[in-house]
Coordinates of C-alpha atoms in Angstrom, one line a residue:
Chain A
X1 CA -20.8 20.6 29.0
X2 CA -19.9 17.3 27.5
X3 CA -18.6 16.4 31.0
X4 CA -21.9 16.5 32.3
X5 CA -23.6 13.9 30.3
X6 CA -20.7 11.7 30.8
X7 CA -19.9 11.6 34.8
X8 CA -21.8 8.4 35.0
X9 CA -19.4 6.8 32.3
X10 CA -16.9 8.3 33.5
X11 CA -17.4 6.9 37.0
X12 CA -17.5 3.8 35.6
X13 CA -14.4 3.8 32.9
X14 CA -12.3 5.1 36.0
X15 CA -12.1 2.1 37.2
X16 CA -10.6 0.7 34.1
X17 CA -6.6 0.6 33.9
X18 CA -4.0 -1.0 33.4
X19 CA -1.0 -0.6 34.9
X20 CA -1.5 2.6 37.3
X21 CA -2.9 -0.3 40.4
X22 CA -6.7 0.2 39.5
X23 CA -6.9 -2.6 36.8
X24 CA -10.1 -4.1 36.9
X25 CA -12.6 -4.7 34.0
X26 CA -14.6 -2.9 31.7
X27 CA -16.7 -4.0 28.5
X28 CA -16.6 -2.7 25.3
X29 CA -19.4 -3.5 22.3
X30 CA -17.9 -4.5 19.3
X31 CA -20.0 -4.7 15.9
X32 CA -18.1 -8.5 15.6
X33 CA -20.2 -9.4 18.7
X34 CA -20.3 -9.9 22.1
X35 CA -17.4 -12.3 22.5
X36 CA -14.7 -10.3 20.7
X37 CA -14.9 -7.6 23.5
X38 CA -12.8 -7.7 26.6
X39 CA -12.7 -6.9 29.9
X40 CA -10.7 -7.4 33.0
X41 CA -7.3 -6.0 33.2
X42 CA -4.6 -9.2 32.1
X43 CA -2.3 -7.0 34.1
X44 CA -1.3 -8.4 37.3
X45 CA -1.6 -5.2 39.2
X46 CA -4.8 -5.1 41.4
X47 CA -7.5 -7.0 39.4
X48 CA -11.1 -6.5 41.0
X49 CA -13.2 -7.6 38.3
X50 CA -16.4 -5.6 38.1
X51 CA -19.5 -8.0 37.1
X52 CA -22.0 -4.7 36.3
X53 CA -23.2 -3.6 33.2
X54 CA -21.8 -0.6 31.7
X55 CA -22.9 1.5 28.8
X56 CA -20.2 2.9 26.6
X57 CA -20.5 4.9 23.0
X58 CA -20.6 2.4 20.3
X59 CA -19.0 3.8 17.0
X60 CA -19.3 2.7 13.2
X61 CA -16.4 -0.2 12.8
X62 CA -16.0 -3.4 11.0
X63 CA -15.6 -6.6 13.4
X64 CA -12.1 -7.6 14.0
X65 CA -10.1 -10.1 11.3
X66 CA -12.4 -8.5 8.4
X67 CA -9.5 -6.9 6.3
X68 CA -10.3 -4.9 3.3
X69 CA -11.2 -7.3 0.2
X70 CA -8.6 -8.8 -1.6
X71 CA -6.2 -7.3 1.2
X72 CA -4.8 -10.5 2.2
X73 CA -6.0 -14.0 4.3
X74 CA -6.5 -12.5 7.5
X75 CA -6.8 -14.1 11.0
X76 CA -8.8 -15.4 13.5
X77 CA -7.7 -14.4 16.7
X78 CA -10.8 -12.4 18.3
X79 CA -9.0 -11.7 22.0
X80 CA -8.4 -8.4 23.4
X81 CA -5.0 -8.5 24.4
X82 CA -4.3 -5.3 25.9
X83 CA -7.6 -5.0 28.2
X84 CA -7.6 -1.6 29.7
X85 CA -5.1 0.2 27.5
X86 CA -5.4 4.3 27.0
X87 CA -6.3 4.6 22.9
X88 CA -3.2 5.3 21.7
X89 CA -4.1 8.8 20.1
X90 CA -5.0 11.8 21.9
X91 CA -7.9 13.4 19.7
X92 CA -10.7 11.8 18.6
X93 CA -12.3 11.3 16.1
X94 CA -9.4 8.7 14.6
X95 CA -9.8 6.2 12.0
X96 CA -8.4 3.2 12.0
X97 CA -7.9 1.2 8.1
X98 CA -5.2 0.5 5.6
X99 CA -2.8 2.6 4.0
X100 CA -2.3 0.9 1.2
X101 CA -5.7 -0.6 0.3
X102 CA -7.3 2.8 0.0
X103 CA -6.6 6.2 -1.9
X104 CA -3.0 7.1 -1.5
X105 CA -2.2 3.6 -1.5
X106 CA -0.3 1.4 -3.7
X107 CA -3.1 -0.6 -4.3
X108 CA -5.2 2.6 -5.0
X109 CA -2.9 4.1 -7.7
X110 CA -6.1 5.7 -9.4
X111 CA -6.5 7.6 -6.5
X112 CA -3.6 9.4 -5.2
X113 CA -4.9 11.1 -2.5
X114 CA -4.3 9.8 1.3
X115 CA -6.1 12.9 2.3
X116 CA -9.1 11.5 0.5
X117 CA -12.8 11.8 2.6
X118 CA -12.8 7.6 2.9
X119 CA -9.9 7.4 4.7
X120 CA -11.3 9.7 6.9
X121 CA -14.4 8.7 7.7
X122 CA -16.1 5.5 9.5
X123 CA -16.3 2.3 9.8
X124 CA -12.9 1.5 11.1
X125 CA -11.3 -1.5 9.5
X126 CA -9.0 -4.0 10.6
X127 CA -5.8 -4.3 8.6
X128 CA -3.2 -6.7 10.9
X129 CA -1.9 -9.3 9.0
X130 CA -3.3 -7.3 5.5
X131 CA -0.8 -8.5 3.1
X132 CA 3.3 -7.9 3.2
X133 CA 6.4 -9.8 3.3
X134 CA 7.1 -10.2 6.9
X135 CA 6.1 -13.1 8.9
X136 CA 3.7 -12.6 11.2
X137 CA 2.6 -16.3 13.1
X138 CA -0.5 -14.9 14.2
X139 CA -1.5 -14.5 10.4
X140 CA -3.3 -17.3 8.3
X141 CA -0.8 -17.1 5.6
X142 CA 2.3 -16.8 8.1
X143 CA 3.0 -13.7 6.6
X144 CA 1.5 -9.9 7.6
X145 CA 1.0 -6.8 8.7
X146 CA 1.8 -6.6 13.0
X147 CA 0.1 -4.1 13.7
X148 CA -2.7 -1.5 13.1
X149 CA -2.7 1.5 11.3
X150 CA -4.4 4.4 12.7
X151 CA -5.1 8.2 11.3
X152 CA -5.4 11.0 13.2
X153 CA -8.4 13.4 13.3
X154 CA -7.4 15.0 9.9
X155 CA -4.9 14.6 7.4
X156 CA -2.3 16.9 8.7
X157 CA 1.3 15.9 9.9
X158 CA 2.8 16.6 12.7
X159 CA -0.3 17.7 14.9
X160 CA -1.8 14.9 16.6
X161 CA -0.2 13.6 19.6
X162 CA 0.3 9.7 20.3
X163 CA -0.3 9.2 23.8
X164 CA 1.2 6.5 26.3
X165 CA -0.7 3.3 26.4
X166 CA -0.3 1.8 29.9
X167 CA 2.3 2.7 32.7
X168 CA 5.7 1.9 31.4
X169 CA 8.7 2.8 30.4
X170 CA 10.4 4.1 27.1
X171 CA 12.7 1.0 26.1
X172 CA 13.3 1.6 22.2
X173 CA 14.0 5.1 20.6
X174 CA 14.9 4.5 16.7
X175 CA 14.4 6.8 13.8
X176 CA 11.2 6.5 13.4
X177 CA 9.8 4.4 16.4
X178 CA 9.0 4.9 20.3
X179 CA 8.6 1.7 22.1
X180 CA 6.9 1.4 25.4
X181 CA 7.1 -1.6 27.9
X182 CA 4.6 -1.7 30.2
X183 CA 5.5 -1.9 34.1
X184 CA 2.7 -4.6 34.6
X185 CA 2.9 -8.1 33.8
X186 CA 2.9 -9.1 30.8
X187 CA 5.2 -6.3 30.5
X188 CA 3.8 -5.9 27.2
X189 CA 5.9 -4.0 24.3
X190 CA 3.5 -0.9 22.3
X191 CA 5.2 0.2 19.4
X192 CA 4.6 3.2 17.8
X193 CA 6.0 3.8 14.6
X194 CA 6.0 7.1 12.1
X195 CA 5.8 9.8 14.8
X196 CA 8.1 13.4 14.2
X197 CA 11.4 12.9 15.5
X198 CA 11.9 16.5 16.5
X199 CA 8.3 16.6 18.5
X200 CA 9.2 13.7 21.1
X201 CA 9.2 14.2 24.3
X202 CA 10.2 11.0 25.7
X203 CA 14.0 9.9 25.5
X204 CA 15.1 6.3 26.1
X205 CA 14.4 4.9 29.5
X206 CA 11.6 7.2 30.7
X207 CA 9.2 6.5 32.8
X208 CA 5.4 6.7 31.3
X209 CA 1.8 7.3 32.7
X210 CA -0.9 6.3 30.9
X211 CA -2.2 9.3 28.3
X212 CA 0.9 10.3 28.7
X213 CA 1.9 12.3 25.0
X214 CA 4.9 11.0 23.3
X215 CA 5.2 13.0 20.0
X216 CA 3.5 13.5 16.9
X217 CA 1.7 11.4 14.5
X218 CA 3.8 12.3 10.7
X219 CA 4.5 10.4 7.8
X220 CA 8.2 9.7 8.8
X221 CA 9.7 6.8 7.2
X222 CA 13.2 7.2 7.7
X223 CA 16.4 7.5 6.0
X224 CA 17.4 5.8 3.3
X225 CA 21.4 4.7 2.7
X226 CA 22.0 8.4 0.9
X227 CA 20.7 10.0 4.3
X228 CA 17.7 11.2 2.5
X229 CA 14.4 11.1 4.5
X230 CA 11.7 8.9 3.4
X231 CA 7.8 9.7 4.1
X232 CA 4.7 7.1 4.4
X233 CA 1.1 8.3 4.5
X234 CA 0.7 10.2 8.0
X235 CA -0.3 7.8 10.2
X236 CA 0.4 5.8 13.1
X237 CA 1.9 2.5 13.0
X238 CA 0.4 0.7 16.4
X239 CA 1.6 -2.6 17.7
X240 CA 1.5 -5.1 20.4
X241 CA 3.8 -7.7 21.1
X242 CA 3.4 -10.2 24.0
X243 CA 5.8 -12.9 25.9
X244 CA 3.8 -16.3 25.0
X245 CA 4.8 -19.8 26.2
X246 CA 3.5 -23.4 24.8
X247 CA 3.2 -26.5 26.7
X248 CA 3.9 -29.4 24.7
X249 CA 2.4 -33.0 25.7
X250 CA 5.9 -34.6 26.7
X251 CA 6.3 -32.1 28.8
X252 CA 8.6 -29.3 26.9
X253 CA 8.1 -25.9 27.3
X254 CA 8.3 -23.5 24.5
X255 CA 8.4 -19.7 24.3
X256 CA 8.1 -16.8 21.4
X257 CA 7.6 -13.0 21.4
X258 CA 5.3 -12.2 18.8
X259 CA 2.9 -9.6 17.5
X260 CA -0.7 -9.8 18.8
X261 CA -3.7 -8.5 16.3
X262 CA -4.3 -4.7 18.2
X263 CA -7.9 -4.2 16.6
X264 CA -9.7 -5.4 19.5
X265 CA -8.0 -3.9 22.5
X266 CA -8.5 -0.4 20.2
X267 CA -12.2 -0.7 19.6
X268 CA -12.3 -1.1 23.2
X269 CA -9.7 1.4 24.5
X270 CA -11.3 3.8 21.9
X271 CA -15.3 3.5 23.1
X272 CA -13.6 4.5 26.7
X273 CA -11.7 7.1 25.1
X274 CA -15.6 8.5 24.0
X275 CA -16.8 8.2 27.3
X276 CA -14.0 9.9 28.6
X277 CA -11.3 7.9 29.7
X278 CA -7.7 8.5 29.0
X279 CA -7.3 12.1 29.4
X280 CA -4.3 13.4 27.9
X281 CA -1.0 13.6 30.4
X282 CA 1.0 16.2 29.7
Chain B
X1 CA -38.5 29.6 63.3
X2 CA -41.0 32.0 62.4
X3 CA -43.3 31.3 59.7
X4 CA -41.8 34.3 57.4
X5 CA -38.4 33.1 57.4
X6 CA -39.8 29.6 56.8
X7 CA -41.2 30.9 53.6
X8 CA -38.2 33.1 52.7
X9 CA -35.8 30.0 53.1
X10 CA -38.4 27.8 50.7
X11 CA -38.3 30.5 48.5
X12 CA -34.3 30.6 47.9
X13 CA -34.5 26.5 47.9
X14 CA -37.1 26.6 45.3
X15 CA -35.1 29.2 43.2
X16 CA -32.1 27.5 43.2
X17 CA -33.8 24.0 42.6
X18 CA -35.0 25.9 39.6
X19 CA -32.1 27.5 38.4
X20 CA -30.6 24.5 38.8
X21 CA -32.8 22.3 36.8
X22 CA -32.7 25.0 33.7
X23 CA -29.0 24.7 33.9
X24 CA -28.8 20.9 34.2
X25 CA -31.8 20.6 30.6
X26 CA -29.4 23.9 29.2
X27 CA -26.3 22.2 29.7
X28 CA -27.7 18.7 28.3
X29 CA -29.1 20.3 25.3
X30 CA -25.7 21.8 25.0
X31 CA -24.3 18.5 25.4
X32 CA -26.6 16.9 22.7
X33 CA -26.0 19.5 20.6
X34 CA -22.4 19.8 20.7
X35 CA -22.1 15.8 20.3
X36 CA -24.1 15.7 17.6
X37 CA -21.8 18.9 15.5
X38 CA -18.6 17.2 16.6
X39 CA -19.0 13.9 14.9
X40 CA -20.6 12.7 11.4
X41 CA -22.0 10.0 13.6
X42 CA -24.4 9.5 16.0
X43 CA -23.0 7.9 19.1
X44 CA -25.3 5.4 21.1
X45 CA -25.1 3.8 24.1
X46 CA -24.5 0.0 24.3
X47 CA -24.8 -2.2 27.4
X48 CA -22.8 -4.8 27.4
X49 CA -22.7 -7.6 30.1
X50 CA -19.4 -8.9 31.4
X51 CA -20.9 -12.4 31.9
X52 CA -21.0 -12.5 28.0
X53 CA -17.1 -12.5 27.7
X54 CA -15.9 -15.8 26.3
X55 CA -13.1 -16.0 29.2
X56 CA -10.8 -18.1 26.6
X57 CA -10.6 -14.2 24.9
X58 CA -9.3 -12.7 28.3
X59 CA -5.2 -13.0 27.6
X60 CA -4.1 -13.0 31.4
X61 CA -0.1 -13.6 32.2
X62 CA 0.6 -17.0 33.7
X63 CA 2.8 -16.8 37.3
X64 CA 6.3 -15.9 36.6
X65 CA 8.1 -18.6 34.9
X66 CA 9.9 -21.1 37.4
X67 CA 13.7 -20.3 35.7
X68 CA 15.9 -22.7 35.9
X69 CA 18.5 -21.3 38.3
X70 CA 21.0 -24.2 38.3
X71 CA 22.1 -23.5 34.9
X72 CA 21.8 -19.8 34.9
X73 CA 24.1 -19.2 37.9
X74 CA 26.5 -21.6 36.4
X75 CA 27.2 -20.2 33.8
X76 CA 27.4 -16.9 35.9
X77 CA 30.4 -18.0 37.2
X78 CA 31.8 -19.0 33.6
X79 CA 35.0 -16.5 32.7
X80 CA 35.4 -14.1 32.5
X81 CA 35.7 -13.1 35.8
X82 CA 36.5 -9.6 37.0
X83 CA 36.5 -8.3 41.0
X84 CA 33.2 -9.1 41.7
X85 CA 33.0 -12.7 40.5
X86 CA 36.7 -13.4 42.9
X87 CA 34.0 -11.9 45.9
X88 CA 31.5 -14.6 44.3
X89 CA 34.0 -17.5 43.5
X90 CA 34.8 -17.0 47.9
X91 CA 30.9 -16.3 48.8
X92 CA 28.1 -18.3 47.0
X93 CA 25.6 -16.3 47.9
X94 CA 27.2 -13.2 46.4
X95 CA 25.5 -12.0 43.0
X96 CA 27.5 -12.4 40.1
X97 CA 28.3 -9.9 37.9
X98 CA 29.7 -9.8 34.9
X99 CA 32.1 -6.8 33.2
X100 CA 29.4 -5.2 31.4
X101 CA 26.6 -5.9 34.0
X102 CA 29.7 -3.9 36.7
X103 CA 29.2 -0.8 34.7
X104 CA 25.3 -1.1 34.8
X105 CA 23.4 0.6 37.7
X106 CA 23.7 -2.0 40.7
X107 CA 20.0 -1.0 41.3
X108 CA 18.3 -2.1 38.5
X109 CA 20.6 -5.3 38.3
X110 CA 19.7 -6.5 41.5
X111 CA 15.9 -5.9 41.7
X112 CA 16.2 -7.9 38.3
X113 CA 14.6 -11.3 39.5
X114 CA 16.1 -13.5 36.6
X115 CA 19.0 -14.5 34.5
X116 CA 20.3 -11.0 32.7
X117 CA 21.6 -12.7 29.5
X118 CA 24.2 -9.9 28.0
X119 CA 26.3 -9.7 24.9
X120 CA 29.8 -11.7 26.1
X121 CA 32.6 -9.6 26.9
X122 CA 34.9 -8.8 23.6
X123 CA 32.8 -9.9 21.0
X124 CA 31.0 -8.1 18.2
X125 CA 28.3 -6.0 20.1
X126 CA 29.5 -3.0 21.2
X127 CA 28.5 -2.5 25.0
X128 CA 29.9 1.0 25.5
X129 CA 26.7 2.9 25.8
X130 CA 24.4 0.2 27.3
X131 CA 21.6 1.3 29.6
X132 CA 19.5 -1.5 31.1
X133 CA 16.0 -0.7 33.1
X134 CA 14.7 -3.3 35.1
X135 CA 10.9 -4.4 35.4
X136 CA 11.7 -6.8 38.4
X137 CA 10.6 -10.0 36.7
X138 CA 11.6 -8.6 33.1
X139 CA 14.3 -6.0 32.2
X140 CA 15.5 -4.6 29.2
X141 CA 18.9 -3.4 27.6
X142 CA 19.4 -1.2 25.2
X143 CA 22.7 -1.4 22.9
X144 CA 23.6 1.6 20.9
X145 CA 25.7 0.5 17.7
X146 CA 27.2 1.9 14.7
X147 CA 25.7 3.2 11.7
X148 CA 22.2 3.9 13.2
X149 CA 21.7 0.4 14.8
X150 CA 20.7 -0.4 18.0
X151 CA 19.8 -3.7 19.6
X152 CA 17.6 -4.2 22.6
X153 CA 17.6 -7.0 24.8
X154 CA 14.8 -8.0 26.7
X155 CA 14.4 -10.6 29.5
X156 CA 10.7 -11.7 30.7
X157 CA 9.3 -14.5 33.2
X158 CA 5.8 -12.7 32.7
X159 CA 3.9 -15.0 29.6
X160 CA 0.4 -15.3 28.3
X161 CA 0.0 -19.0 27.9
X162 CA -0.2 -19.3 23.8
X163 CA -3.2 -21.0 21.9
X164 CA -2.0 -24.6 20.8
X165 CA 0.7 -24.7 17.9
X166 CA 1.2 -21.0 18.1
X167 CA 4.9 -21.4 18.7
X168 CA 4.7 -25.2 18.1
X169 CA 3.7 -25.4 14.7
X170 CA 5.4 -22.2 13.6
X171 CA 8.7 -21.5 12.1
X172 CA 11.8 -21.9 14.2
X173 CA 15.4 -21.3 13.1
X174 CA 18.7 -23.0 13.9
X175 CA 21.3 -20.1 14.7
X176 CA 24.9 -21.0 14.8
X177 CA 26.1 -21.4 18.7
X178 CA 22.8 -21.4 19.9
X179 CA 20.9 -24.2 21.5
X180 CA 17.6 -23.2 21.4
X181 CA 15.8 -23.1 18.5
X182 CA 14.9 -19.0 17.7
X183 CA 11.8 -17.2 16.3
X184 CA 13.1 -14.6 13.9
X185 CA 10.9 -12.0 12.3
X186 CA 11.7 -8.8 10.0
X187 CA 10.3 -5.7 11.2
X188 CA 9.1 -2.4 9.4
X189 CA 12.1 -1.2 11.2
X190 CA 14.4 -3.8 11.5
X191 CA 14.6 -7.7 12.7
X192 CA 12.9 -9.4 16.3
X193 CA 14.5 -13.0 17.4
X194 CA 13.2 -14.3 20.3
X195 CA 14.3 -17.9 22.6
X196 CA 13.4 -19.3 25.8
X197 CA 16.6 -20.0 27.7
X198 CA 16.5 -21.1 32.0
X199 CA 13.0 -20.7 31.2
X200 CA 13.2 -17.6 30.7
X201 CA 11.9 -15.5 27.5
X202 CA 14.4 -13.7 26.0
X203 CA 14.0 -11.0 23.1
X204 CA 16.5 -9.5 20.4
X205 CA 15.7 -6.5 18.7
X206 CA 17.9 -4.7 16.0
X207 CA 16.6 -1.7 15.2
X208 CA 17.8 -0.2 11.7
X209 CA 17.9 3.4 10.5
X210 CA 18.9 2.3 6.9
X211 CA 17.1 -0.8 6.1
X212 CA 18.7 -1.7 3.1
X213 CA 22.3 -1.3 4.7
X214 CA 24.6 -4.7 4.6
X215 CA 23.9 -5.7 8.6
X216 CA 20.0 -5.1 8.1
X217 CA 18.9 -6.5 4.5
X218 CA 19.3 -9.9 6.1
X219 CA 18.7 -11.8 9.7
X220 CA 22.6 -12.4 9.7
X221 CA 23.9 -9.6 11.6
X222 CA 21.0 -10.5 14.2
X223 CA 22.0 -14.2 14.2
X224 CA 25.7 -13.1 14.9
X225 CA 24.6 -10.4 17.6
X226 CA 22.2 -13.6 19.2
X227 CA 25.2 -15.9 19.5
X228 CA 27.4 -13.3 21.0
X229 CA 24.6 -13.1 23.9
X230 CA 26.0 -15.8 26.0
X231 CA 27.1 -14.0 29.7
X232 CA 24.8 -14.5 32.7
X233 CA 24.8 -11.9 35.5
X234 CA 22.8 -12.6 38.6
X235 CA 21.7 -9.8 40.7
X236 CA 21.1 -9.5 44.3
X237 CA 17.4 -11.1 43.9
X238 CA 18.0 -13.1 41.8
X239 CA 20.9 -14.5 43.7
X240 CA 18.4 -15.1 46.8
X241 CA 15.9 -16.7 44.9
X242 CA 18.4 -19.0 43.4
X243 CA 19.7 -20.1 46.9
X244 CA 16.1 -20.3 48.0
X245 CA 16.1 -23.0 45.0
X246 CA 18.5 -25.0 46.4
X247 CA 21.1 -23.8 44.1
X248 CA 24.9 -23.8 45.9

């Protein structure tokens, strides 16, 4: 019935990809304002930019670089840098926030609960770069969280399946993390971290369609050194991490792989994903 | 057409027009409805124009990266060599491929259309379960090792040209035998260096299943694993477009 209303989105997200040799542009509204939305595929494949208007749900979510208070000094970065990506989750709704600025947290130690109604609720809430010991150049303070954390629908583990987010191919397979590079220029690296090890169905070296499912969202965390597992909230750990080069005035070229703030490219990946993009690949 | 049938066929139009328009406001209301119990919150509509888009937010990949095959194919033809550097060291043209890259699938190496750095023959990376895939202008190898590790190796051309001082004005480390300076990172999982080398971005992940084991509580297991990345292979595209270079 739902499909109904949405043909005319539909017709219009179609045309949004990256990667599968359709890439062209889309919009997406963001609450931060016009300018942090983006829109025409970065991937080299085919990109016919469309200059029409389109209408896509708008959902409840902070803007982009607005971290939970106290949660650390943020960034600034507004760019999308995954236009076009599938939202990497396959059920909706999903909330995107911190897991440690809110209850379950380690900040929250009044409020043990992860499965608490705020974290599972709206507005979304940006938390790359939120506070941690790893550098992160993006960041203001150099130091951060790279990616975003997502939760799936509800707070059960091991139901909610993470889904491919461009054409690629599986180039990483660790304990507790799938990584994907994408077959289009940039070639950019998604990695998805926390999903059950038992429920993927990717092995290394696979090839990827967009929507594709990988496995399922869980609180894995590990091993420690006595072999004994170790568990996180249930969540998904998303990042992006892009090839970037710097041309210095005399001339010298410099290069660095780093993490890129996700927020963006999600609010926009998941307003599609309302309108009925991305359909889950089996 | 006689005037009977014309009035029989406008009625079965009509009725289907009808039907049809009570399914179409049914199936809307459905639609409504259904949206409406599935979420907590309403979702509207919002147009947005693309002529609004700051173009400095669209992150597009700059043109391969012009790599600088001169080096790259000399030090291709650095030792060792096995059977198919003697078929190189006779024919110039010939790729050049070094002992692990000879075990790799010939396929992927030569649609690879850059420098494939690899861990040097001997040393302390352990090569016997490599698997490379290639991406054309990127490729990436994967290095099982001991005690849970793994490192990957990725080689890219394809860039997004970075805002000023993004790699400038950040840290950079010195790593013993390296040249280039190297951006080194700690990940959830493990550590991420990454170096441009024949213009060429390179990236070294080590991937840990214990964090807190002796090669993964610090960056020195990477920075040893990074120095031992020294061998060049050249595949057959890479070959050509090194020759279509100018490079003998």
């Amino acid at each position: 019935m739902k499909r109904l209303v949405l043909i005319p989105l539909l017709l219009l997200a179609a045309c949004d990809q990256t990667g599968t040799g359709g890439g062209t542009s889309s919009s997406s509204a963001s609450s931060s304002s016009s300018e942090s939305s983006a829109a025409s595929s970065s991937s080299a494949s085919s990109s016919s930019e469309s200059s029409s208007s389109i209408a896509l749900p708008d959902f409840p979510h902070d803007p982009a670089t607005q971290l939970a208070a106290g949660s650390g000094s943020g960034y600034a970065d507004l760019s999308n840098w995954a236009p076009g990506i599938c939202f990497p989750l396959a059920d909706t709704p999903a909330y995107a926030n911190s897991q440690v600025y809110r209850p379950g947290g380690s900040a929250r130690p009044s409020e043990p609960s992860q499965c608490a109604a705020e974290n599972y609720s709206y507005p979304w809430q940006d938390n790359f770069c939120e506070s941690r010991s790893w550098s992160n150049p993006l960041c203001n303070s150099g130091q951060g969280h790279q990616g975003q954390d997502i939760r799936p629908k509800t707070c059960k583990s091991n139901l909610y399946w993470a889904v491919a987010p461009e054409d690629g191919v599986v180039t990483q397979m660790g304990s507790m993390t799938v990584a994907i590079t994408g077959n289009a220029p940039p070639h950019r690296v998604y990695r998805y971290l926390h999903m059950q090890r038992s429920s993927l169905r990717v092995a290394l070296h696979d090839t990827v369609v967009r929507g594709q499912k990988l496995g399922l969202v869980s609180n894995n965390l590990g091993v420690n050194s006595q072999g004994q597992q170790q568990y996180t909230t249930i969540h998904l750990h998303f990042e992006i991490r892009v090839g970037q080069t710097e041309t210095l005035s005399d001339g010298t070229v410099l290069s660095a792989d780093d993490f890129v703030p996700p927020y963006t490219a999600l609010v926009d990946s998941y307003q599609r994903k309302l309108a009925g993009d991305c359909p889950t690949v089996e | 057409m006689s005037s009977r049938v014309k009035m029989a066929s406008a009625i079965v139009i009509g009725g289907v027009l009808a039907i049809t328009v009570a399914v179409g406001f049914a199936q809307a209301q459905d639609a409504k409805n259904n949206a409406s119990a599935s979420r907590t919150t309403t979702l509207k509509p919002t147009a947005v124009s693309t002529a609004k888009i700051n173009p400095a937010l669209l992150r597009k990949p700059e043109a391969p990266a012009r790599v600088d095959w001169s080096a790259a194919v000399m030090q291709s033809r650095a030792a060792p060599i096995n059977t198919l550097n003697l078929k190189a060291a006779r024919d110039p043209k010939a790729p050049t491929i070094q002992p692990l890259a000879a075990r790799l699938p010939r396929q992927e190496l030569d649609k690879t259309r850059l420098p494939m750095l690899m861990p040097k023959t001997g040393g302390m990376i352990k090569i016997d379960k490599a698997k490379v895939v290639s991406f054309g202008d990127a490729y990436s190898l994967n290095l099982p090792q001991d005690k849970g590790m793994q490192l990957t190796l990725m080689g890219n051309r394809s860039m997004i040209k970075a805002d000023r001082g993004m790699i400038s004005a950040k840290a950079r480390a010195k790593v013993n035998g390296v040249a280039e300076t190297v951006r080194i990172t700690k990940l959830e999982d493990g550590w991420t260096a990454s170096f441009r080398r024949y213009g060429v971005l390179y990236t070294v992940d080590l991937l840990c299943e214990d964090l807190q084991s002796a090669s993964c509580a610090t960056d020195g297991y990477l920075r040893a694993a990074i120095a031992d990345i020294s061998e060049v292979s050249l595949g057959a595209e890479a070959m050509k477009e090194a020759q279509a270079a100018g490079v003998k």
